Coordinates of C-alpha atoms in Angstrom, one line a residue:
M1 CA -15.5 67.1 -20.9
K2 CA -13.5 68.4 -23.7
Y3 CA -9.6 67.6 -23.6
F4 CA -6.3 68.8 -25.5
A5 CA -3.8 66.1 -26.3
A6 CA -0.1 67.5 -26.2
R7 CA 2.5 65.6 -27.5
F8 CA 5.7 65.9 -26.3
H9 CA 9.1 65.1 -27.9
L10 CA 12.7 65.0 -26.6
D11 CA 16.0 66.3 -28.6
G12 CA 19.2 66.0 -27.3
E13 CA 22.7 64.6 -28.6
S14 CA 22.9 61.1 -27.6
L15 CA 19.6 60.5 -26.1
S16 CA 19.9 57.4 -24.2
A17 CA 16.5 55.2 -23.3
E18 CA 17.0 55.8 -19.6
T19 CA 17.4 59.6 -20.1
R20 CA 14.3 59.6 -22.4
Q21 CA 12.4 57.7 -19.8
M22 CA 14.0 60.4 -16.8
G23 CA 12.4 62.9 -19.1
H24 CA 9.3 61.8 -19.7
D25 CA 8.8 60.9 -15.7
L26 CA 9.6 64.6 -15.1
I27 CA 7.2 66.0 -17.7
A28 CA 5.1 64.0 -16.2
A29 CA 5.5 65.2 -12.6
L30 CA 6.0 69.0 -14.0
A31 CA 3.2 69.4 -16.4
A32 CA -0.1 69.1 -13.9
E33 CA 1.0 72.4 -12.9
A34 CA -0.4 73.3 -16.6
G35 CA -3.8 71.0 -16.1
F36 CA -2.6 68.0 -17.3
E37 CA -4.2 64.8 -15.3
S38 CA -2.8 61.9 -17.5
F39 CA -0.5 60.8 -20.0
E40 CA 0.3 57.5 -21.8
E41 CA 3.6 56.8 -24.2
E42 CA 3.5 56.2 -27.4
A43 CA 6.9 54.6 -29.0
E44 CA 9.7 57.3 -28.2
Q45 CA 6.9 60.1 -27.3
L46 CA 5.0 61.1 -24.2
V47 CA 1.4 62.3 -24.6
G48 CA -0.5 64.5 -22.2
Y49 CA -4.1 64.9 -21.8
A50 CA -5.3 68.1 -20.1
R51 CA -8.9 69.8 -19.8
T52 CA -9.3 72.6 -22.1
D53 CA -10.6 74.9 -19.6
L54 CA -7.7 74.0 -16.9
F55 CA -4.9 74.0 -19.3
D56 CA -2.6 77.1 -18.9
E57 CA -0.1 77.5 -21.8
A58 CA 2.4 79.8 -20.7
I59 CA 2.8 77.6 -17.7
L60 CA 3.6 74.8 -19.6
A61 CA 6.1 76.8 -21.5
S62 CA 8.0 78.3 -18.5
I63 CA 8.4 75.0 -17.2
L64 CA 9.5 73.4 -20.3
G65 CA 11.7 75.9 -21.4
D66 CA 13.2 75.7 -17.7
F67 CA 13.5 71.6 -17.9
P68 CA 15.9 70.5 -15.3
L69 CA 17.8 67.8 -17.5
P70 CA 20.7 68.7 -18.8
G71 CA 21.5 68.5 -22.6
V72 CA 17.4 68.1 -23.1
K73 CA 15.2 70.4 -24.7
V74 CA 11.5 69.5 -25.0
S75 CA 9.0 70.3 -27.9
Y76 CA 5.4 69.9 -27.8
E77 CA 2.3 69.9 -30.2
I78 CA -1.1 70.6 -29.0
A79 CA -4.4 69.5 -30.6
E80 CA -8.1 69.3 -29.2
A81 CA -8.1 65.0 -28.1
E82 CA -11.2 63.0 -28.9
D83 CA -14.0 63.1 -25.9
K84 CA -13.4 60.3 -23.6
D85 CA -12.3 59.4 -20.7
W86 CA -8.4 59.7 -20.6
N87 CA -7.8 57.8 -17.3
A88 CA -9.4 55.1 -18.2
K89 CA -6.7 52.6 -19.4
W90 CA -4.7 53.3 -16.3
E91 CA -8.0 53.2 -14.0
E92 CA -8.8 49.5 -15.4
A93 CA -5.4 48.0 -14.9
G94 CA -4.5 49.4 -12.0
F95 CA -1.0 49.2 -10.5
E96 CA 1.3 46.0 -8.8
P97 CA 1.1 46.2 -5.2
I98 CA 4.6 48.7 -4.1
M99 CA 6.7 47.4 -1.2
I100 CA 8.7 49.6 0.5
G101 CA 11.4 47.4 2.3
D102 CA 9.5 45.1 4.5
R103 CA 7.1 47.8 6.2
C104 CA 4.7 49.1 3.8
V105 CA 2.7 47.9 1.0
I106 CA 0.8 50.3 -1.2
H107 CA -1.9 48.6 -3.6
D108 CA -5.0 49.2 -5.3
T109 CA -8.5 47.3 -5.1
K110 CA -7.6 45.2 -8.1
H111 CA -4.8 43.0 -7.2
E112 CA -5.2 40.7 -3.6
V113 CA -1.8 41.1 -1.3
E114 CA -0.3 40.1 1.8
T115 CA -0.3 43.0 4.3
M116 CA 0.1 41.2 7.5
G117 CA 2.5 42.9 9.8
K118 CA 3.4 45.8 6.8
T119 CA 1.6 49.7 7.4
D120 CA -1.2 48.8 4.5
I121 CA -2.1 51.8 2.3
L122 CA -5.0 51.3 -0.2
I123 CA -4.9 53.8 -3.4
D124 CA -8.2 54.0 -5.9
A125 CA -6.1 53.8 -9.2
R126 CA -7.3 56.6 -10.6
M127 CA -4.2 58.3 -12.1
A128 CA -0.3 57.2 -12.0
F129 CA 1.3 59.6 -10.2
G130 CA 1.3 59.4 -6.3
T131 CA 0.4 55.8 -6.2
G132 CA 3.6 54.7 -5.2
T133 CA 4.8 53.9 -8.3
H134 CA 7.3 56.9 -8.8
E135 CA 10.6 57.4 -7.0
T136 CA 9.5 60.5 -5.4
T137 CA 6.3 59.0 -3.8
R138 CA 8.5 56.0 -2.0
L139 CA 11.1 58.0 -1.1
M140 CA 8.7 60.1 0.8
V141 CA 6.8 57.7 2.5
G142 CA 10.0 55.6 3.3
E143 CA 11.0 58.6 5.4
L144 CA 7.9 59.0 6.8
L145 CA 7.9 55.4 8.3
D146 CA 11.3 56.2 9.7
A147 CA 9.5 59.3 11.7
N148 CA 8.3 59.4 14.7
L149 CA 4.9 60.8 14.2
T150 CA 2.8 59.9 16.8
G151 CA 0.1 62.8 18.2
K152 CA 1.7 64.9 15.5
R153 CA 0.3 67.4 13.3
V154 CA 1.2 66.7 9.6
L155 CA 0.6 69.6 6.7
D156 CA 0.8 67.6 3.2
C157 CA 1.6 70.3 0.6
G158 CA 0.0 69.0 -3.3
C159 CA -1.7 66.2 -2.0
G160 CA -2.5 64.4 -5.2
T161 CA -4.1 60.9 -4.2
G162 CA -3.4 61.8 -0.7
I163 CA -1.2 58.8 -0.3
L164 CA 1.3 60.8 2.3
S165 CA -1.8 62.0 4.0
I166 CA -2.5 58.6 4.8
A167 CA 0.9 57.0 5.5
A168 CA 1.0 59.6 7.9
A169 CA -2.0 59.4 9.7
K170 CA -1.2 55.3 9.7
C171 CA 2.0 56.1 11.3
G172 CA 0.4 57.9 14.1
A173 CA -0.2 61.6 13.3
A174 CA -2.8 63.4 15.3
S175 CA -4.1 65.0 12.5
V176 CA -3.3 66.1 8.9
V177 CA -4.1 68.7 6.8
A178 CA -3.4 68.2 2.9
Y179 CA -4.2 71.1 0.0
D180 CA -3.8 70.7 -3.5
I181 CA -4.6 73.2 -6.4
D182 CA -6.8 70.6 -8.8
E183 CA -10.2 69.3 -7.5
W184 CA -9.9 66.1 -8.8
S185 CA -7.2 66.1 -6.4
V186 CA -8.8 67.2 -3.2
E187 CA -11.6 64.6 -3.5
N188 CA -9.6 61.5 -5.0
T189 CA -7.7 62.5 -1.2
R190 CA -10.9 62.5 0.2
H191 CA -12.1 59.1 -1.1
N192 CA -9.0 56.9 -0.6
A193 CA -9.0 58.5 3.7
R194 CA -12.2 57.0 3.4
L195 CA -10.9 53.7 2.0
N196 CA -7.7 53.6 4.6
H197 CA -10.4 54.2 7.7
V198 CA -8.5 57.1 8.6
D199 CA -10.5 60.2 9.5
Q200 CA -8.2 63.1 11.1
I201 CA -7.4 63.8 7.7
E202 CA -8.8 67.7 6.3
V203 CA -8.1 68.6 2.5
K204 CA -8.6 71.8 1.3
L205 CA -8.6 73.2 -2.3
G206 CA -6.2 75.6 -3.4
N207 CA -2.5 76.6 -3.4
V208 CA 0.1 77.9 -0.7
R209 CA -2.2 80.8 0.0
V210 CA -4.7 78.5 2.4
L211 CA -2.0 78.6 4.7
K212 CA -2.9 81.9 5.8
E213 CA -6.0 80.5 7.2
M214 CA -4.2 78.1 9.4
K215 CA -4.1 78.2 12.6
G216 CA -1.3 76.6 15.0
D217 CA 1.9 75.1 13.8
F218 CA 2.8 71.7 11.8
D219 CA 5.4 69.1 13.5
F220 CA 5.7 67.7 9.6
I221 CA 5.6 69.5 6.3
L222 CA 5.5 67.6 3.5
A223 CA 5.8 68.7 -0.1
N224 CA 6.3 66.5 -3.0
I225 CA 6.4 69.0 -6.1
N226 CA 8.6 70.9 -8.3
R227 CA 11.8 72.6 -7.8
N228 CA 10.3 76.0 -8.8
I229 CA 7.1 75.6 -6.9
L230 CA 9.3 74.6 -3.8
L231 CA 11.7 77.7 -4.2
S232 CA 8.5 80.0 -4.5
D233 CA 6.7 78.3 -1.4
M234 CA 9.3 77.4 1.4
A235 CA 8.9 81.0 3.5
S236 CA 5.1 80.2 3.1
M237 CA 5.8 76.2 4.2
C238 CA 8.3 77.5 7.0
A239 CA 6.0 80.1 8.6
V240 CA 4.0 77.4 9.8
L241 CA 6.6 75.2 11.0
A242 CA 6.5 74.5 14.8
P243 CA 9.9 75.0 16.7
G244 CA 11.6 71.4 16.3
G245 CA 9.9 70.6 13.5
H246 CA 10.4 69.0 10.2
L247 CA 10.4 70.0 6.6
I248 CA 10.7 66.8 4.1
I249 CA 10.9 67.8 0.2
S250 CA 11.1 66.0 -3.1
G251 CA 10.0 66.4 -6.7
F252 CA 13.2 67.3 -8.0
Y253 CA 16.9 66.1 -9.5
E254 CA 20.4 66.3 -8.1
D255 CA 21.0 69.3 -9.6
D256 CA 18.4 70.9 -7.9
V257 CA 19.6 69.8 -4.4
A258 CA 22.2 72.7 -3.6
V259 CA 19.6 75.8 -4.9
L260 CA 17.0 74.1 -2.5
R261 CA 19.5 73.5 0.5
K262 CA 20.8 77.1 0.2
R263 CA 17.1 78.4 0.3
A264 CA 16.1 76.6 3.3
E265 CA 19.0 77.4 5.2
E266 CA 18.5 80.9 4.4
L267 CA 14.8 80.2 6.1
G268 CA 16.8 79.5 8.8
L269 CA 16.2 75.7 8.6
R270 CA 19.1 73.2 9.7
F271 CA 19.7 70.0 6.7
H272 CA 19.0 67.0 8.6
K273 CA 19.6 64.1 5.8
G274 CA 19.1 63.5 2.0
S275 CA 18.5 60.5 -0.2
S276 CA 17.5 59.5 -3.5
S277 CA 16.6 57.0 -6.0
G278 CA 17.2 56.7 -9.4
A279 CA 17.7 60.1 -10.8
W280 CA 15.1 62.0 -8.2
N281 CA 16.3 63.2 -4.9
M282 CA 14.5 63.9 -1.3
L283 CA 15.8 66.4 1.3
S284 CA 14.9 66.7 5.1
F285 CA 15.5 70.0 7.2
C286 CA 14.5 70.9 10.9
S287 CA 13.5 74.0 12.3

C-alpha cells in the first residue's frame, strides 16, 4: 500500500506548548476527511499518513485554510512515504485503560483492567482517534452514560472505531445504525462490535447521503465530527430525528459553539445542555 506523508507546521505569535498540542489534536481530528488515517509527533511537528488513492489535497487545503484555532496558521509539506504499516507502532503499544468516572472503562486487548460494576468497552487498538483517548470521545460517552437509551434507536454519524455505537448498545439501545466514509472504519466498527458481543449494530459505508435509505426515525443521533461537516449535514440528521429525540454533537472548539447552536435552532431544535473538556466542546439538543 502506498502512502503520502504530510509534515504539518504550526505558526503563530508566542505559540505555547499547550496551543501547539491543541493544534496537533485538531489537525488529527479534521484531516481524516482528506484521507489521513494515522499520525505521529516528531519534536514540535505532526506527521500524518494518507493512502495515495484516498488523499484529497483540495479538501486538506480547505480544512487548514479555515483552521479554527485563533492566531494559528498551518502549513505542510507532502512527500511519498516509505511503504509500510503506519499504524503498526500504535497497534503494538495499544493505549492505557481510560476511566470515565467510576461508571465506564475503555480498554484494549493488551492491558489487564478491572471492569467489575462498570460499563466495559473493548476497543481493538488500531488507531488513536476513537479509542477514548480524545476529549470529544470521552464527552460523548459520558453523555450516553447519563441518557436513558433503553429500547431506543440510535444513529452514529462518522463511527470511526465504533466506540459510540458500542457504548449506546451497552447502555440499552435496541438498535444502532452507524456509518462512515472510510471503509477501514466500517470494518473496524464491525470488528469491535463482535469483540463486545453486541449484535444490534448495523454499519454502512458512505456519508450523510446514506440517511436517504433509512426507514423510520432515530431517538438519539450522535455526531463526533468537525464543525464544517456538522453545519453541512445537520439538516439531514434532523430529517431523521424522532419527535422528542436528541442530537448530541462534538468535535469542535468553544469558538464554534455559537454558530452550531444557531444552526440547530434554525432547524427547530431546542438547546438541552453543553459541556467541555480542555479546549473541546459538546452540545446536546432536543427536537
